Coordinates of C-alpha atoms in Angstrom, one line a residue:
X9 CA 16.2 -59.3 6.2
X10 CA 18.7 -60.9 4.4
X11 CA 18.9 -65.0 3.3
X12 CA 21.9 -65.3 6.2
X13 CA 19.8 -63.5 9.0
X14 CA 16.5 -65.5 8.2
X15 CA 18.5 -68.8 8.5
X16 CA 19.9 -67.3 11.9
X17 CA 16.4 -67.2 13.4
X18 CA 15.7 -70.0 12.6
X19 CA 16.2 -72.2 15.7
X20 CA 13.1 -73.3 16.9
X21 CA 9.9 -75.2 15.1
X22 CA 8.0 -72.2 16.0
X23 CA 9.8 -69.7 13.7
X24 CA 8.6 -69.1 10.7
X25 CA 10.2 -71.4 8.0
X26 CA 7.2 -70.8 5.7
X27 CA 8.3 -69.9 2.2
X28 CA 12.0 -70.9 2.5
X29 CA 13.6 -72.7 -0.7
X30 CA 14.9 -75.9 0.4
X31 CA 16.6 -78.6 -1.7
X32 CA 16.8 -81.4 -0.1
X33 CA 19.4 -83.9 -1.7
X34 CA 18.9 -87.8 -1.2
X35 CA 15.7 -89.8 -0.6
X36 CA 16.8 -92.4 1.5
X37 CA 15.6 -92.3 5.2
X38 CA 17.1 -89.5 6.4
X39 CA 16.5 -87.8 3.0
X40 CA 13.0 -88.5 3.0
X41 CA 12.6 -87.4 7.0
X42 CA 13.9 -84.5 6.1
X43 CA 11.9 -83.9 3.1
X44 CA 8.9 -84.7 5.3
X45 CA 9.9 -82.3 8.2
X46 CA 9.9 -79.5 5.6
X47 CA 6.9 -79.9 4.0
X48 CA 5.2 -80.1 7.5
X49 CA 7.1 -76.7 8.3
X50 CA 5.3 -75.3 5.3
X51 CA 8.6 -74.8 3.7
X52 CA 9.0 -74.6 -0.3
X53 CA 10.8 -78.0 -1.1
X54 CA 12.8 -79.4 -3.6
X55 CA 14.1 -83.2 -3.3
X56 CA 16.9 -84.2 -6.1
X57 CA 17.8 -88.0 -6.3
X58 CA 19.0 -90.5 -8.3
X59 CA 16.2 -92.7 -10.2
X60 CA 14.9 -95.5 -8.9
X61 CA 11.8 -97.5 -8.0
X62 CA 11.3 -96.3 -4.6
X63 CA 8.1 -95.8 -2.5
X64 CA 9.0 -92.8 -1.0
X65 CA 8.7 -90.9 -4.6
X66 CA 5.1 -91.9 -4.4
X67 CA 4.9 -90.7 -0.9
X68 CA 6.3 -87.2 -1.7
X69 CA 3.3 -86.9 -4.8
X70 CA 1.1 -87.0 -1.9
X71 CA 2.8 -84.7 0.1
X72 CA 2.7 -82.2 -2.7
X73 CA 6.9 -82.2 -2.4
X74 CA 8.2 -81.7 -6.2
X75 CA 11.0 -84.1 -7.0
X76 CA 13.7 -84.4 -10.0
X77 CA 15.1 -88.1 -10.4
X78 CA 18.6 -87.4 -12.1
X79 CA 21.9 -88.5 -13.0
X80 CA 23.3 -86.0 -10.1
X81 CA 26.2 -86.0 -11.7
X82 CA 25.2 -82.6 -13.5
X83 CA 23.5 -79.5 -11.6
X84 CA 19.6 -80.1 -12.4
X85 CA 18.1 -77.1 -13.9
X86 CA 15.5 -77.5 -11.7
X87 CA 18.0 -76.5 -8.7
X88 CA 19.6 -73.5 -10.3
X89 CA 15.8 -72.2 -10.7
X90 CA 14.6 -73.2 -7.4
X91 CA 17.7 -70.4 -6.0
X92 CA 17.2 -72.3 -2.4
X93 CA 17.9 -70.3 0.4
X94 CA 19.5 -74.1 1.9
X95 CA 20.4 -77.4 0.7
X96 CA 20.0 -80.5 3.1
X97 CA 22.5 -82.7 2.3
X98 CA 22.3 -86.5 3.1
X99 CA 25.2 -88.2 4.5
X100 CA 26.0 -90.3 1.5
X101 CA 26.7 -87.4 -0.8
X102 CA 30.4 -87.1 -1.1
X103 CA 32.0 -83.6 0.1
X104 CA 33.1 -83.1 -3.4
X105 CA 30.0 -84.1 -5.3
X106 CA 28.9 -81.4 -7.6
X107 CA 26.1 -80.4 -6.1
X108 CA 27.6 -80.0 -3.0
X109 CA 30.4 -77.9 -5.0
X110 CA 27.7 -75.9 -6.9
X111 CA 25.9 -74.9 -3.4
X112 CA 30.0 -73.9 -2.1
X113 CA 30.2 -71.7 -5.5
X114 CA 27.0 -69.9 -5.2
X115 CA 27.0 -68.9 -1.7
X116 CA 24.3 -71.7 -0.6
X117 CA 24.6 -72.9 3.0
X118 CA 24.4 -77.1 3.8
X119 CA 23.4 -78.6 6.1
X120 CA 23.0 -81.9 7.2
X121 CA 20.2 -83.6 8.8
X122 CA 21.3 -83.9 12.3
X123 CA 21.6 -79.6 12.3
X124 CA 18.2 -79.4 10.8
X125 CA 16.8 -81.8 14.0
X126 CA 18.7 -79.5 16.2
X127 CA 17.0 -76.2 15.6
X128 CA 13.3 -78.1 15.3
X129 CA 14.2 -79.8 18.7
X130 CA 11.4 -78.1 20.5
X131 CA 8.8 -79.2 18.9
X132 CA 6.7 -81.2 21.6
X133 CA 7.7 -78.7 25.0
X134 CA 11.0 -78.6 26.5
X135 CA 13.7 -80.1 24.2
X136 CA 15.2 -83.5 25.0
X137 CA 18.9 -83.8 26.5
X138 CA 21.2 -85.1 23.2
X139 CA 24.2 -87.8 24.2
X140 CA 26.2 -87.6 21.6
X141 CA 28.0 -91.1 20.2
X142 CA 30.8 -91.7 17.2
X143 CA 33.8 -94.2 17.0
X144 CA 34.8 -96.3 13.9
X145 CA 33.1 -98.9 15.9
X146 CA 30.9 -99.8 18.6
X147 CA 28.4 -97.1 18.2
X148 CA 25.5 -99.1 17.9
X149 CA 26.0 -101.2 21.1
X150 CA 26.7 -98.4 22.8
X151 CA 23.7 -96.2 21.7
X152 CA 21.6 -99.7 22.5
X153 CA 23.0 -100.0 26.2
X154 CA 22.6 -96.4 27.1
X155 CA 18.8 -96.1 26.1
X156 CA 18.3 -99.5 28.0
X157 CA 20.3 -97.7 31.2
X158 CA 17.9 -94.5 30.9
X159 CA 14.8 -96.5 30.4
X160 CA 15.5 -98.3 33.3
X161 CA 16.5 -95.1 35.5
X162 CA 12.9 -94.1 34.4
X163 CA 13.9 -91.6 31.3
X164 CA 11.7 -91.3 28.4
X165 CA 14.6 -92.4 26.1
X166 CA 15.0 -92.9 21.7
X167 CA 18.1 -94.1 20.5
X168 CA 18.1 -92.8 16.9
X169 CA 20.0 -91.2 14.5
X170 CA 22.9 -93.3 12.2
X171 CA 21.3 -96.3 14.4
X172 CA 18.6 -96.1 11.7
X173 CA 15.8 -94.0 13.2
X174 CA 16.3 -90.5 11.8
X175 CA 16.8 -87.9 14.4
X176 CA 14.0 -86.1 12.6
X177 CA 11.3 -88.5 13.6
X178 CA 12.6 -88.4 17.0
X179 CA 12.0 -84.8 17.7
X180 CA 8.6 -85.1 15.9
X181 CA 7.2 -87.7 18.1
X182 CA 4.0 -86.3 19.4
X183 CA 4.6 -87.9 23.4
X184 CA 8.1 -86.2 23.5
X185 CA 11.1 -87.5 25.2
X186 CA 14.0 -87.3 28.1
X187 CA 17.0 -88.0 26.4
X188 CA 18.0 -89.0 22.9
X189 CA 20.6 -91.1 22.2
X190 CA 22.1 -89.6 18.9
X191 CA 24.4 -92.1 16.8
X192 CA 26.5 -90.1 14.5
X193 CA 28.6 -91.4 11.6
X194 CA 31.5 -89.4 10.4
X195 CA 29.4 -88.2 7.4
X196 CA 27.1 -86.4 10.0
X197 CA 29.3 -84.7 11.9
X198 CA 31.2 -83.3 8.7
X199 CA 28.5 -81.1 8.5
X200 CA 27.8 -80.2 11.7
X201 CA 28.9 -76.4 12.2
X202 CA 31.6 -75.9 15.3
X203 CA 29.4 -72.5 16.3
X204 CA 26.6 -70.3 15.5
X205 CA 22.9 -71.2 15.4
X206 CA 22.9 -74.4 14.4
X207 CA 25.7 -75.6 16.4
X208 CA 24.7 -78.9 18.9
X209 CA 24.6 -78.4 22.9
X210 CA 25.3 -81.8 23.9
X211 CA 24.9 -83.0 27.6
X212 CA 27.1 -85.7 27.1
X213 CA 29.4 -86.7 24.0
X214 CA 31.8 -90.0 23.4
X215 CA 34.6 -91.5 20.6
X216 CA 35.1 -95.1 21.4
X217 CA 37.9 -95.5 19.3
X218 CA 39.4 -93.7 16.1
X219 CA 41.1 -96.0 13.2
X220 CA 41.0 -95.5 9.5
X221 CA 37.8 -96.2 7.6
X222 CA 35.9 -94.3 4.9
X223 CA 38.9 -92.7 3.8
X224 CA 37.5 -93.1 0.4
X225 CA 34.9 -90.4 1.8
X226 CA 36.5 -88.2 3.6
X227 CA 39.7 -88.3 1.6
X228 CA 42.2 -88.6 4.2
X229 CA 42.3 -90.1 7.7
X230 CA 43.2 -86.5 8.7
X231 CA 39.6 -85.9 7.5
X232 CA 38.0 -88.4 9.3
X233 CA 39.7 -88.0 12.5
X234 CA 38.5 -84.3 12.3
X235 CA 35.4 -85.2 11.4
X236 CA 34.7 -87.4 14.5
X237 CA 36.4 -85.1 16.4
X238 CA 33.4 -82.6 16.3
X239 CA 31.2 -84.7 19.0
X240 CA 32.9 -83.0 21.6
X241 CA 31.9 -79.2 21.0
X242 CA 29.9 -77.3 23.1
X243 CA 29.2 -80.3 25.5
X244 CA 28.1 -79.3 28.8
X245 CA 28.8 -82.4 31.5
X246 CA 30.7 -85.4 30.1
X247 CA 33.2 -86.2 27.4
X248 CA 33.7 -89.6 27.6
X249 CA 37.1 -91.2 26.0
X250 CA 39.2 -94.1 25.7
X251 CA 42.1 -94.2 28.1
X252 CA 43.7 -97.1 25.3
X253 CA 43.5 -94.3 22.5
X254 CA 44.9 -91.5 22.5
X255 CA 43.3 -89.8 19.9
X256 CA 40.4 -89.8 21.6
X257 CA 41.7 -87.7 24.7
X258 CA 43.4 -85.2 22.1
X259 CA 40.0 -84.8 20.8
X260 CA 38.5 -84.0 24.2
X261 CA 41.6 -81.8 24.9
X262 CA 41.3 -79.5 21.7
X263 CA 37.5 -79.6 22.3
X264 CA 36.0 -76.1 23.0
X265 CA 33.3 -77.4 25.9
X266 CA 30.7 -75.7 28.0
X267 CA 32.0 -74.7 31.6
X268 CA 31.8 -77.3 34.1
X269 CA 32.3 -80.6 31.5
X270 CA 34.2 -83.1 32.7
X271 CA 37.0 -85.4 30.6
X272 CA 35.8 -89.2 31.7
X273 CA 38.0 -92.0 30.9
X274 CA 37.1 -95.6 30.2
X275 CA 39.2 -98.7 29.8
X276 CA 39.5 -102.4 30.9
X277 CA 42.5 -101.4 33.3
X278 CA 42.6 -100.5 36.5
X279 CA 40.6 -96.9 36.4
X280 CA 41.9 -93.5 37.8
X281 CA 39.7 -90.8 39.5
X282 CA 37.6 -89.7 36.9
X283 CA 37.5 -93.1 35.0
X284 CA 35.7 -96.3 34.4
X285 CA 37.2 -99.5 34.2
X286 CA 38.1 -102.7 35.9
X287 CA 39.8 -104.5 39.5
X288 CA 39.5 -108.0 40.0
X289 CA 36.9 -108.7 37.4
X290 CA 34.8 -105.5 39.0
X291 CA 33.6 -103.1 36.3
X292 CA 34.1 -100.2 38.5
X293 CA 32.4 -96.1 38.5
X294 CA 35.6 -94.1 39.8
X295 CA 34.1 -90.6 38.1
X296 CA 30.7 -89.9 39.4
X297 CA 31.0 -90.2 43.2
X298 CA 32.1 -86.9 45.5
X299 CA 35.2 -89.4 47.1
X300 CA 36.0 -90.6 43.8
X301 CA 40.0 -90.4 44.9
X302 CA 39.4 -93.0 47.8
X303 CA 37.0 -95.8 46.5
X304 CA 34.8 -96.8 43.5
X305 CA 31.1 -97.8 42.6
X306 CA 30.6 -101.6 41.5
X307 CA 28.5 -101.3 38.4
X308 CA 28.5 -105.3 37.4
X309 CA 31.6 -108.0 37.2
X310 CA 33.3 -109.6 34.4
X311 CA 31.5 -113.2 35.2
X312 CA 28.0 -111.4 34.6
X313 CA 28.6 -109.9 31.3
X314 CA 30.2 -113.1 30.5
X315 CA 26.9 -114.8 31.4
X316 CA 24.9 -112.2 29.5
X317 CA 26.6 -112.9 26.2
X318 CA 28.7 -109.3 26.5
X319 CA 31.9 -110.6 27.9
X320 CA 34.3 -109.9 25.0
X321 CA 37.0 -107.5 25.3
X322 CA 35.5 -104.9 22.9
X323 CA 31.4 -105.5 24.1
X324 CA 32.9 -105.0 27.6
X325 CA 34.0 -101.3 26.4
X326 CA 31.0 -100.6 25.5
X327 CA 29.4 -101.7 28.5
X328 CA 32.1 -99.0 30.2
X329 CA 31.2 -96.2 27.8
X330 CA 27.5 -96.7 28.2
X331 CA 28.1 -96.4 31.7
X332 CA 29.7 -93.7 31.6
X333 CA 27.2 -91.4 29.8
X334 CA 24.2 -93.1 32.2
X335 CA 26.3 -91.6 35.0
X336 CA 26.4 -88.8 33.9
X337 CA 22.6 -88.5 33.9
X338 CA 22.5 -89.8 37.2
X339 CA 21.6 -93.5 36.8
X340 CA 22.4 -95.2 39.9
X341 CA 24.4 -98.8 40.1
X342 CA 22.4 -100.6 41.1
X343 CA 20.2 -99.8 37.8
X344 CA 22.8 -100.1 35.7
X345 CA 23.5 -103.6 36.4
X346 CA 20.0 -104.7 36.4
X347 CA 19.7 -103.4 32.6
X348 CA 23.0 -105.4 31.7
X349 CA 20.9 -108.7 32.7
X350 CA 18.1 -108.4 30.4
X351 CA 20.2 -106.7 26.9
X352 CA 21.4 -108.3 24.1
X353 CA 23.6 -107.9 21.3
X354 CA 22.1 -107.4 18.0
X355 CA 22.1 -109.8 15.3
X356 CA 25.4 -110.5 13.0
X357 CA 27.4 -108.5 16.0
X358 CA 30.1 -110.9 17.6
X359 CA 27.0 -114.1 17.4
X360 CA 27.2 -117.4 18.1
X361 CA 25.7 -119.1 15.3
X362 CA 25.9 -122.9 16.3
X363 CA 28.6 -125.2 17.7
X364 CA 29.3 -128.6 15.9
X365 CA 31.9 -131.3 16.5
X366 CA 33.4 -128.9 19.2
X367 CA 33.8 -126.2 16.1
X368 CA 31.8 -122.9 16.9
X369 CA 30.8 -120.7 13.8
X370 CA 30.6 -116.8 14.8
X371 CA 28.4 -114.0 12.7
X372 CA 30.4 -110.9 13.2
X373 CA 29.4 -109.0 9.9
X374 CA 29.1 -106.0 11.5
X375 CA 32.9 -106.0 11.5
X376 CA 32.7 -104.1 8.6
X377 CA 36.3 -102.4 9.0
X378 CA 39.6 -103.9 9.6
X379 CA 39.5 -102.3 13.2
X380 CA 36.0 -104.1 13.9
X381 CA 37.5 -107.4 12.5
X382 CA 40.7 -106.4 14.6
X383 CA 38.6 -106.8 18.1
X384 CA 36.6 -109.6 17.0
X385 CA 39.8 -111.7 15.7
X386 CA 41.3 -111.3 19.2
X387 CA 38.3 -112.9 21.1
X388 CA 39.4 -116.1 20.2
X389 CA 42.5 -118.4 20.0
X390 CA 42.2 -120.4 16.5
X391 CA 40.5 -119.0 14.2
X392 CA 39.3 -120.2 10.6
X393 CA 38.3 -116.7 9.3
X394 CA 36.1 -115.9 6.5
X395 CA 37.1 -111.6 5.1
X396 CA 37.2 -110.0 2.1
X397 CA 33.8 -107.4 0.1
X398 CA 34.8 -103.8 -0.3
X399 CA 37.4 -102.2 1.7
X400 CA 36.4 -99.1 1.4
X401 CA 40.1 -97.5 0.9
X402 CA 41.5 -98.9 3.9
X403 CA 44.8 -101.0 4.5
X404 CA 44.6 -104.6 5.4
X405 CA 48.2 -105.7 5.5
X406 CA 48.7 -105.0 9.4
X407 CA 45.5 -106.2 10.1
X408 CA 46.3 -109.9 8.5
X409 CA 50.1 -109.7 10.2
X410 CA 48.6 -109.1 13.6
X411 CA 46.4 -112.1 13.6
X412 CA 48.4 -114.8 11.7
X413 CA 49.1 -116.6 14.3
X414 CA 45.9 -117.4 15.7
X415 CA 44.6 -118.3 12.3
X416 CA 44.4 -122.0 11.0
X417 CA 42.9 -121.0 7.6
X418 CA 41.3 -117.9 5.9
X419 CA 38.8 -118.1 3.5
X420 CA 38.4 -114.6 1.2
X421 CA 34.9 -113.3 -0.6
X422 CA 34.2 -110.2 -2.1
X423 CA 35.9 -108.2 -4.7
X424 CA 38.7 -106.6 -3.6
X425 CA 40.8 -109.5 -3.4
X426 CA 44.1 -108.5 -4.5
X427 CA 45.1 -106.9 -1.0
X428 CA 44.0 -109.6 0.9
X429 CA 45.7 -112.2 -1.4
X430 CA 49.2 -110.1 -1.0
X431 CA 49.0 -109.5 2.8
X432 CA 48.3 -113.5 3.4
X433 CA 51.5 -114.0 0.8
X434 CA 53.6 -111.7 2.5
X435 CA 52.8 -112.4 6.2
X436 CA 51.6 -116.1 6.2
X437 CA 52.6 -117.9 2.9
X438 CA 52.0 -121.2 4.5
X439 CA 48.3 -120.8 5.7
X440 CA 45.8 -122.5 3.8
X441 CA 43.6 -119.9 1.8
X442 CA 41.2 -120.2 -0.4
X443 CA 39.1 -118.1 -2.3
X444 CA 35.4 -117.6 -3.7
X445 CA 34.5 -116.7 -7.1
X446 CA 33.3 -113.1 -6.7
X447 CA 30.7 -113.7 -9.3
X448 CA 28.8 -116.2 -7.3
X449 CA 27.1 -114.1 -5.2
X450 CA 23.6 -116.5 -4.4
X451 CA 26.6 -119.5 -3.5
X452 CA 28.9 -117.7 -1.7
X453 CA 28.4 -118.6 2.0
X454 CA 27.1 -122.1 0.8
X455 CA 30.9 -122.4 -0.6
X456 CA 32.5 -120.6 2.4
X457 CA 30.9 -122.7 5.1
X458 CA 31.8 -125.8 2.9
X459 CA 35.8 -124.7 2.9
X460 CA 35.8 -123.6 6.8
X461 CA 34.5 -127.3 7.7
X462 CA 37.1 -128.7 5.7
X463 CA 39.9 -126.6 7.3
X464 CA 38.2 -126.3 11.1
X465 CA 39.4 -128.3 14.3
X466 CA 37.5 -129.1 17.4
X467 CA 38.4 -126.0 19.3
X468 CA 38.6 -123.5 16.2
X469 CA 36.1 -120.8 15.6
X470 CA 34.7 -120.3 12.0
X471 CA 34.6 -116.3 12.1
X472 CA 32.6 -114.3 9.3
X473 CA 34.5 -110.8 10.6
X474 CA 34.9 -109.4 7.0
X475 CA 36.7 -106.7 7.7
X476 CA 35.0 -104.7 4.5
X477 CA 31.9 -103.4 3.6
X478 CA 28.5 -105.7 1.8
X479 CA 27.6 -104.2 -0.9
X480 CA 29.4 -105.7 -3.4
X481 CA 27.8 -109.0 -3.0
X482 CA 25.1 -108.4 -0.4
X483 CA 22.2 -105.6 0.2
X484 CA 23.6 -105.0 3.5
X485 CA 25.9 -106.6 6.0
X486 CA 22.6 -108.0 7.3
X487 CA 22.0 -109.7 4.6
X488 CA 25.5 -111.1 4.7
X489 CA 25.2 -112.2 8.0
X490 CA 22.2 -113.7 7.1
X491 CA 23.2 -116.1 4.2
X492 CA 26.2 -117.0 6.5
X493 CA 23.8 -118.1 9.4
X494 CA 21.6 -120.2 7.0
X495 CA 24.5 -121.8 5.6
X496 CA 25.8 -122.8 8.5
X497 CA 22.8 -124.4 9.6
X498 CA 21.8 -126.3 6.2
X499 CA 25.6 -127.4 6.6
X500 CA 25.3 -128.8 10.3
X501 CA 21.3 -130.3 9.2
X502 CA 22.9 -132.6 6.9

């Protein structure tokens, strides 16, 4: 049998994956799950990463998993010797890294970890239902709602995936499950294969939204938008889209689908058959009912997801896509809206941090995107907005000229600084802004808060939407919105 018809057959945890060369490339947690899958499978390992004190090389010693810690830069000698039939890729490995072009030279098939998951999917009896979710933003909320819809409809649910539960352990868990939830970031689906063996069967599949981001990635927003296009193959009963994007409904159109799936629109407008949205401050169901042309389903109002803390414009879409996919599934109404009463956002996502002399300071560091920062910047009127870490390729200019009127100061941190600076020259020249010494990282929110006081009004919101990535300053954009919530509150203490 050749190397291509073994990987063919192998679509199931009960084939026979014993023996089979794998490099596995990356150790962080998908890396590692993957790593961990394979040696379970009996399969002949090999993990190459870059060096570093990590735990998880010590946890591969006793796993018996050989490891090289490299520059990656250069092919390993170990991987030319290893010949591997495979290479798992994970999703922070550029397309044109050069181990990714070696594999692409000598014939070696990648994959990615989410197509690994897929063919072990049976591990524990019948395979779980996947809903599939991508968007440049949003995902997690939306991957958070629709596990709390199905859990509530009764569903053995796991949201996993880019949420930070690798799919991996999912399918491994011993009690099995209903549904997962899959969050997939644009570096997972670039691998994903279109057909073929390890192609996914989605029941359900959604793109909240499509604006550039990781075009230092991808290389090109054409990239990207193909990229997250690929949710949509092969599913079999819902591909949920925006009605305010168009991209998304070209991606549904162009989509090769399963017989029987239906396009389902959501939006905050008025909907049409076959779509979610909103009349008179009713979130409405006008897809999954037979007389769909004639009436709609009340799934909650506007007042209640005020009231539960998910009443801005872009949580409220999320709400609609969620459910949209619990539909699908068959989650009555009625469920729906008694799930909505007990969620809550994460932390850092669109948080109310404190309110002080009628000024109310907002954690949004999740906006890490100028299309995140976009939504949260149009929640509120007057805004004293703290942006700026690393952009990630993306332009900022129409961002900063959309929102310059609702701004009564800005207030820029990270490193790439120079955009920024130009787009508030050219667009608001007047506006107060000031800036924070990249190089003083354990003070910069200290400083931040500090300047926002000076520059808020009763009735302004101090926003931390940064509209860039953390890690030029921060671990993560947890750790951002950390430092800004402790700040705020040593501020307001004294």
């Amino acid at each position: 049998m050749s190397d291509v018809d073994r990987l063919n057959t192998l679509t199931s945890w009960h084939a026979d994956w014993k023996g089979l060369r794998v490099a596995v490339l990356g150790l962080g947690v998908t890396g590692f799950a993957a790593a961990d899958t394979l040696a379970e499978l009996g399969a002949d390992v090999l993990v190459l990463a870059s060096p570093g004190p990590d735990e998880r090389f010590d946890l591969l010693t006793v796993l018996g998993v050989p490891f090289v810690q490299a520059d990656l830069r250069e092919v390993p000698a170990e991987l030319s010797a290893q010949h591997p039939h495979v290479i798992i890729v994970s999703p922070g490995f550029h397309p044109d890294h050069p181990l990714l072009a070696w594999a692409y030279e000598n014939g070696v098939p990648v994959w990615g970890d989410i197509e690994l998951a897929w063919r072990l999917r049976d591990k524990v009896g019948s395979p779980a239902e996947w809903m599939l979710v991508t968007g440049t933003n949003g995902k997690t909320t939306t991957v958070q709602l629709t596990a709390t819809m199905l859990a509530a409809h009764g569903s053995r649910v796991a949201p996993c995936g880019n949420i930070g539960v690798p799919v991996l352990d999912a399918i491994r868990d011993p009690a099995g499950w209903d549904v997962l939830v899959v969050e997939l970031s644009s570096y997972q689906l670039h691998h994903l294969p279109l057909s073929g063996p390890g192609a996914l069967r989605p029941w359900a599949s959604l793109c909240l939204n499509i604006a550039d981001d990781h075009l230092d990635w991808h290389g090109s927003a054409e990239a990207y938008r193909a990229a997250k296009a690929k949710v949509y193959q092969n599913t079999a009963v819902a591909c949920v889209y925006n009605t305010a994007d168009a991209a998304t409904l070209a991606m549904v159109q162009d989509a090769e689908v399963q017989d029987g799936a239906r396009a389902i629109g959501i939006g905050l407008g008025v909907p049409g058959p076959s779509e979610l949205g909103i009349v008179d401050g009713i979130v409405c169901d006008r897809a999954f009912l037979e007389d769909r042309f004639e009436r709609a389903l009340e799934l909650t109002t506007v007042p209640h997801l005020v009231a539960a803390g998910l009443g801005a414009p872009h949580v409220i879409m999320d709400v609609l896509a969620a459910s949209a996919l619990a539909r699908s599934y068959g989650v009555l109404p009625a469920t729906i809206h008694t799930a909505l009463e007990t969620f809550h956002l994460d932390a850092h996502r669109i948080e109310t941090v404190a309110i002080g002399d009628g000024v109310e300071w907002v954690d949004d560091s999740k906006a890490t995107n100028p299309h995140a920062a976009d939504a949260s910047l149009a929640a509120y009127e007057s805004v004293v907005w703290l942006v700026g870490g690393l952009l990630k390729g993306v332009d900022i200019d129409q961002l900063v000229q959309k929102h310059v009127g609702r701004l009564r100061g800005a207030i820029i941190i990270g490193v790439d600084r120079l955009a920024l600076r130009q787009a508030f020259a050219r667009h608001a020249p007047d506006l107060t802004v000031y800036e924070i010494d990249p190089d003083d990282t354990e003070l910069v929110m200290t400083r931040a808060v500090r300047l926002a006081a000076e520059l808020a009004r009763a009735g302004d919101t101090v926003l931390l939407a940064p509209a860039a990535a953390s890690m030029d300053q921060f671990e993560s954009y947890v750790e951002r919105g950390r430092l800004f919530n402790q700040a705020v509150h040593d501020f307001l203490g004294r």
